[in-house]
Short mmCIF file of C-alpha atoms in Angstrom, two decimals:
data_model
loop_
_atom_site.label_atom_id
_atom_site.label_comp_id
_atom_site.label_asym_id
_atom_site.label_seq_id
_atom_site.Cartn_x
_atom_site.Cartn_y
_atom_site.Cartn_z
CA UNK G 760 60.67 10.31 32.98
CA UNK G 761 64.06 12.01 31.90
CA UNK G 762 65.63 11.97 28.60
CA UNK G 763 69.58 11.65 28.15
CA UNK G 764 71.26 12.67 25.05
CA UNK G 765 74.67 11.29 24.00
CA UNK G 766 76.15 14.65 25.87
CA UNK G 767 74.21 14.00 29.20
CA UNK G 768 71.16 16.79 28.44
CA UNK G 769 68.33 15.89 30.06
CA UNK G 770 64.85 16.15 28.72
CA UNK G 771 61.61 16.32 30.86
CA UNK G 772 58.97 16.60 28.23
CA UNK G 773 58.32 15.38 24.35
CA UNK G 774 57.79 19.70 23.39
CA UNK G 775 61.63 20.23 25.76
CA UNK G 776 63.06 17.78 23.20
CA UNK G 777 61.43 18.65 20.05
CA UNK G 778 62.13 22.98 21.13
CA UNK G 779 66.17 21.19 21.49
CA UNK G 780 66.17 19.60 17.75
CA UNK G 781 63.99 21.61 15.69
CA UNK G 782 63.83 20.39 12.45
CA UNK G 783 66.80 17.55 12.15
CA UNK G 784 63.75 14.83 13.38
CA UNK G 785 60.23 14.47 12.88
CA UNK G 786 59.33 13.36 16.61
CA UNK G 787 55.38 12.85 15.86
CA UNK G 788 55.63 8.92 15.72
CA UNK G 789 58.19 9.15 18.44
CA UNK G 790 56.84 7.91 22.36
CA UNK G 791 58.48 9.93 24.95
CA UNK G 792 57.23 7.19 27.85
CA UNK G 793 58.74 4.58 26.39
CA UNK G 794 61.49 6.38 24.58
CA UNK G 795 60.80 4.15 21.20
CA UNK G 796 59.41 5.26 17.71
CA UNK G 797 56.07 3.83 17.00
CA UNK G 798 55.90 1.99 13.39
CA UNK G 799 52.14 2.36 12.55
CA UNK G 800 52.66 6.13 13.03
CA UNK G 801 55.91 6.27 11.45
CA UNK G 802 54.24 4.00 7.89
CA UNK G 803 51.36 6.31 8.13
CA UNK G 804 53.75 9.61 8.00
CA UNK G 805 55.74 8.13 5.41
CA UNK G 806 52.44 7.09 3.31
CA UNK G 807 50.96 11.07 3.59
CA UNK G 808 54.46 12.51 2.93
CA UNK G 809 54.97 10.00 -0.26
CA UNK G 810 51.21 10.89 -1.09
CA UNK G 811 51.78 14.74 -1.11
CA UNK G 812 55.29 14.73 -2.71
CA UNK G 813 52.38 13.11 -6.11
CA UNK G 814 50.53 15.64 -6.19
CA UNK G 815 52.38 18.29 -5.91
CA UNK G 816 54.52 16.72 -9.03
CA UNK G 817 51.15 16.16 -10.65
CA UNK G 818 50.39 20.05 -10.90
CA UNK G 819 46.95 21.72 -11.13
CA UNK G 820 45.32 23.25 -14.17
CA UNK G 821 45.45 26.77 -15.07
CA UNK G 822 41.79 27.98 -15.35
CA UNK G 823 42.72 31.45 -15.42
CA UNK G 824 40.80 33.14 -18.76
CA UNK G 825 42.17 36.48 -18.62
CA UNK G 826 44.71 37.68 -20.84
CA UNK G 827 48.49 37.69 -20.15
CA UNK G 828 50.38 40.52 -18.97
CA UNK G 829 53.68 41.41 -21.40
CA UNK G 830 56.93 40.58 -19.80
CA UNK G 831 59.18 44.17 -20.21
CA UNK G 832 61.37 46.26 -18.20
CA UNK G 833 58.94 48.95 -18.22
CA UNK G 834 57.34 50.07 -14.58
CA UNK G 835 53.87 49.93 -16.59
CA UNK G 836 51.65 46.70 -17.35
CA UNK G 837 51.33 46.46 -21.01
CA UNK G 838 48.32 43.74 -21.75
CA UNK G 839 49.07 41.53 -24.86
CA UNK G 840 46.78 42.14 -27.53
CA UNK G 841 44.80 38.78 -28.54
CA UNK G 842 43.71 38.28 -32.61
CA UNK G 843 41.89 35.20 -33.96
CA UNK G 844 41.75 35.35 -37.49
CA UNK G 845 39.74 32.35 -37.51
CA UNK G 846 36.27 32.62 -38.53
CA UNK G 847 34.49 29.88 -35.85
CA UNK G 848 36.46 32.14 -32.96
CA UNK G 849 33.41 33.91 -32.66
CA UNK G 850 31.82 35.00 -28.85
CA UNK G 851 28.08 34.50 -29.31
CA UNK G 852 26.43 36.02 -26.58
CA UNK G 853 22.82 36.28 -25.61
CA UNK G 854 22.03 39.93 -24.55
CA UNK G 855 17.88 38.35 -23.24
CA UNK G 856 19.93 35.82 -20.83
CA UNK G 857 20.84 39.21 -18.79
CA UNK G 858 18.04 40.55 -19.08
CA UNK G 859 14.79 38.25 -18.81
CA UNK G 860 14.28 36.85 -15.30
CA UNK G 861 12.98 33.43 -14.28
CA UNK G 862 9.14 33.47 -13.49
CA UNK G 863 7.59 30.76 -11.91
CA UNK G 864 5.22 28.55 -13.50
CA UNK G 865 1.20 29.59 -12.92
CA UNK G 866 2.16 32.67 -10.53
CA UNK G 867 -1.23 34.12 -11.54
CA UNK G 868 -2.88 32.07 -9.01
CA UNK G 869 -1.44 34.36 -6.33
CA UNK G 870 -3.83 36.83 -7.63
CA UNK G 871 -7.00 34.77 -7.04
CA UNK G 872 -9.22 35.79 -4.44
CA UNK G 873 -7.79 39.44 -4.33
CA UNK G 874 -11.24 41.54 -4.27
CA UNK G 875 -10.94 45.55 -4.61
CA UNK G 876 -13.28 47.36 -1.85
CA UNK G 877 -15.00 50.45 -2.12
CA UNK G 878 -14.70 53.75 0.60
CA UNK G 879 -17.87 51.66 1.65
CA UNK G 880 -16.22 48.88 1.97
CA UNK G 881 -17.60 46.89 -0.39
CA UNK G 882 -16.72 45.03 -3.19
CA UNK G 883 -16.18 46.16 -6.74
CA UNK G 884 -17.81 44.14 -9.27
CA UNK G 885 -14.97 43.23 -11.50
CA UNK G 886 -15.35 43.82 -15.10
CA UNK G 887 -17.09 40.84 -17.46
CA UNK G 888 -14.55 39.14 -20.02
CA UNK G 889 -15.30 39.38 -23.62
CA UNK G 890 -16.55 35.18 -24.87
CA UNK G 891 -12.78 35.04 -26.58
CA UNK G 892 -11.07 35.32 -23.53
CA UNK G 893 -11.23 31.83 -22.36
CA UNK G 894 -8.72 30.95 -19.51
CA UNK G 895 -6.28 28.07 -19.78
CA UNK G 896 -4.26 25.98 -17.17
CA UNK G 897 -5.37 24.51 -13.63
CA UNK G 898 -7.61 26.38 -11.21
CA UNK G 899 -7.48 29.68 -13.91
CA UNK G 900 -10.98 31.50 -13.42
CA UNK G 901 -12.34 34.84 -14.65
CA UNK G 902 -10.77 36.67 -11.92
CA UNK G 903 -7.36 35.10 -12.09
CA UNK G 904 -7.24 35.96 -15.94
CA UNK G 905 -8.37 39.61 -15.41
CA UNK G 906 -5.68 40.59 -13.01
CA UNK G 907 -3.07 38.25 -15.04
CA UNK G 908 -3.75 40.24 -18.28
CA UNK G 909 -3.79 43.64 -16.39
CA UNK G 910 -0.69 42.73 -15.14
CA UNK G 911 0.71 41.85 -18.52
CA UNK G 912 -0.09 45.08 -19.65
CA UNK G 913 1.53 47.17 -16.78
CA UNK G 914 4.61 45.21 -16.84
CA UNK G 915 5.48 44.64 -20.32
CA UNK G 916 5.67 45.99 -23.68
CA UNK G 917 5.29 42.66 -25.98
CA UNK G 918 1.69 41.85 -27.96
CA UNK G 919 -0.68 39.97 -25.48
CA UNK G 920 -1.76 36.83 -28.06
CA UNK G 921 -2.35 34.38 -25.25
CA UNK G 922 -1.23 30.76 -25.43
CA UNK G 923 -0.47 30.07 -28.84
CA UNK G 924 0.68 26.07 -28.53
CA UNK G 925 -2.38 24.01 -29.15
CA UNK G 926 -0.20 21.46 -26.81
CA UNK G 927 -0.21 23.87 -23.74
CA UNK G 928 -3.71 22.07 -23.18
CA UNK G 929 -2.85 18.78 -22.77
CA UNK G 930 0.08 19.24 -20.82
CA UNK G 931 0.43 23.37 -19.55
CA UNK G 932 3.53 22.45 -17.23
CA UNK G 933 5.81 21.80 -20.16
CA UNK G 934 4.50 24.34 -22.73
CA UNK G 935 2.92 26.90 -21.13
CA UNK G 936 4.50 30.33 -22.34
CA UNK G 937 5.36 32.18 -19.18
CA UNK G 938 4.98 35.79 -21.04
CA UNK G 939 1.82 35.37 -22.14
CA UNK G 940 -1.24 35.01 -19.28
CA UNK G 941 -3.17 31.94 -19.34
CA UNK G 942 -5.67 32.54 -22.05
CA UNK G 943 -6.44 30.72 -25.29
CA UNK G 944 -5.20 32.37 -28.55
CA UNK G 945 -7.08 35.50 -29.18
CA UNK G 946 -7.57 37.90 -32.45
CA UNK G 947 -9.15 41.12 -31.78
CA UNK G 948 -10.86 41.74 -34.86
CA UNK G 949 -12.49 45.22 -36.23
CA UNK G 950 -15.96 44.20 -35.08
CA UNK G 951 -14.44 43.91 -31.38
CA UNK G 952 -12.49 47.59 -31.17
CA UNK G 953 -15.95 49.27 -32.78
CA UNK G 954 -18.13 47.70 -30.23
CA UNK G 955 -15.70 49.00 -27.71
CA UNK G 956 -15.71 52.20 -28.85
CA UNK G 957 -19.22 52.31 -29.28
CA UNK G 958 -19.09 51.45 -25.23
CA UNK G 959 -16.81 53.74 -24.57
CA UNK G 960 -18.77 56.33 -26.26
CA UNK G 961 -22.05 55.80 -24.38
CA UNK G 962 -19.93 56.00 -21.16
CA UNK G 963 -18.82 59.12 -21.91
CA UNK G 964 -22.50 60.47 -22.93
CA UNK G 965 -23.88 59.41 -20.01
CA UNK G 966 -21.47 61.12 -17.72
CA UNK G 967 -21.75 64.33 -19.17
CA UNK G 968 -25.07 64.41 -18.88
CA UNK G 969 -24.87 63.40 -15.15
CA UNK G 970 -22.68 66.39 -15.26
CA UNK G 971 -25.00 69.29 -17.53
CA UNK G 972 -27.80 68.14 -14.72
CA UNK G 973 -25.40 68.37 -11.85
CA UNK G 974 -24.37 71.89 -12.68
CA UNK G 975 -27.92 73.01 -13.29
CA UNK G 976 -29.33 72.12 -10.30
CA UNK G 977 -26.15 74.31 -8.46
CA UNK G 978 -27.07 77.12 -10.73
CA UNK G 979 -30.99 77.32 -9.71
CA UNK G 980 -29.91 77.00 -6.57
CA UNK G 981 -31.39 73.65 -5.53
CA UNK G 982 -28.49 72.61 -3.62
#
C-alpha cells in the first residue's frame, strides 16, 4: 500500500517513511496498513515516557566514598585534605577479619580413617593418647583427635587448651571453638612432661645400644 504526503511523495514501507521524517514523529504506535495511529500503543508510550521523565527528576544517590578532587586551574589533581576533629570519627578496623579464614565446622572428620603404611605395606600403629586427652563432638575417636592435634600444631602458633566451654558438650554446633581440636580442656602438669622425658630418655638408651651392638658386630667382622 502507498503513502501520499501533502506534496504527493509516496511511501512504500513504515522504515521509507520514518528514514523521510526522522525525528519530528514518533511513528511506533503508528499502522502503516491502515494508515491510522493505534491508541493502546500511543497511552502506553505516553505512560513509559511520563514514567521516565520521574525518575530521572527523582535523581539517584551518590554512593561514591572517595574523597573529592579540588576544583583549580592547575593541569595537576590536587586531592582535598579531609580533618574530623571529632572524637567518635574514629575508623575501627579489625586487622584478624583479614587475616583469619572461615573453617568449617568438625573438618577433623576428614582425617578419620587415614592409616600411614609401612615400605611393607603395612600399617603403623598410631601412637596411644595420654587418659586427659578425651575427644569431644560427634563421631571424634582416638584417631581423629591424633591427626586433629598434629595438625594444630603444624599449622598454628596459638596454645593447644582444647575446648574450654563446658557448653560445647551439650550443644558442639554452636560453641565449639574452631581453633582448638576437639578435645576436653587439658593441663599438662609437671608430673606429665617428667614422665615424658623419662620416655623419651629410655628411647634414646635403647637405640644407642642397638647401635654400640650394631657397630661391634661390623668391627669383628660378623657381617
Amino acid at each position: 500500500m502507498d503513502k501520499n504526503d501533502p506534496t504527493g511523495k509516496k511511501f512504500r514501507s513504515k522504515p521509507q517513511l520514518a528514514r523521510y521524517l526522522g525525528n519530528q514523529m514518533d511513528l511506533s504506535s503508528f499502522d502503516f496498513r491502515t494508515g491510522k495511529m493505534l491508541m493502546s500503543k500511543l497511552n502506553k508510550n505516553r505512560q513509559r515516557l511520563r514514567y521516565d521523565n520521574n525518575n530521572q527528576t527523582k535523581g539517584k544517590p551518590d554512593l561514591n566514598t572517595s574523597l573529592p578532587v579540588r576544583q583549580t586551574a592547575s593541569i595537576f589533581k590536587q586531592p582535598v585534605t579531609k580533618v574530623t576533629n571529632h572524637p567518635s570519627n574514629k575508623v575501627k578496623t579489625d586487622p584478624q577479619k583479614a587475616v583469619d579464614q572461615p573453617r568449617q565446622l568438625f573438618w577433623e572428620k576428614k582425617l578419620g580413617g587415614l592409616n600411614a603404611f609401612d615400605i611393607a605395606e603395612e600399617i603403623v600403629k598410631t601412637m596411644d593418647l595420654p587418659k586427659g586427652l578425651q575427644g569431644v563432638g560427634p563421631g571424634c575417636t582416638d584417631k581423629t583427635l591424633l591427626s586433629a592435634i598434629a595438625s594444630a600444631l603444624h599449622t598454628s602458633a596459638a596454645p593447644i587448651t582444647g575446648q574450654l566451654s563446658a557448653a560445647v558438650e551439650k550443644n558442639p554446633g554452636v560453641w565449639l571453638n574452631t581453633t582448638q581440636p576437639l578435645c576436653k580442656a587439658f593441663i599438662v602438669t609437671d608430673e606429665d612432661i617428667r614422665k615424658q622425658e623419662e620416655l623419651v630418655y629410655s628411647v634414646r638408651k635403647k637405640r644407642r645400644a642397638t647401635a654400640m651392638m650394631t657397630w661391634r658386630l661390623y668391627n669383628r667382622g660378623g657381617w
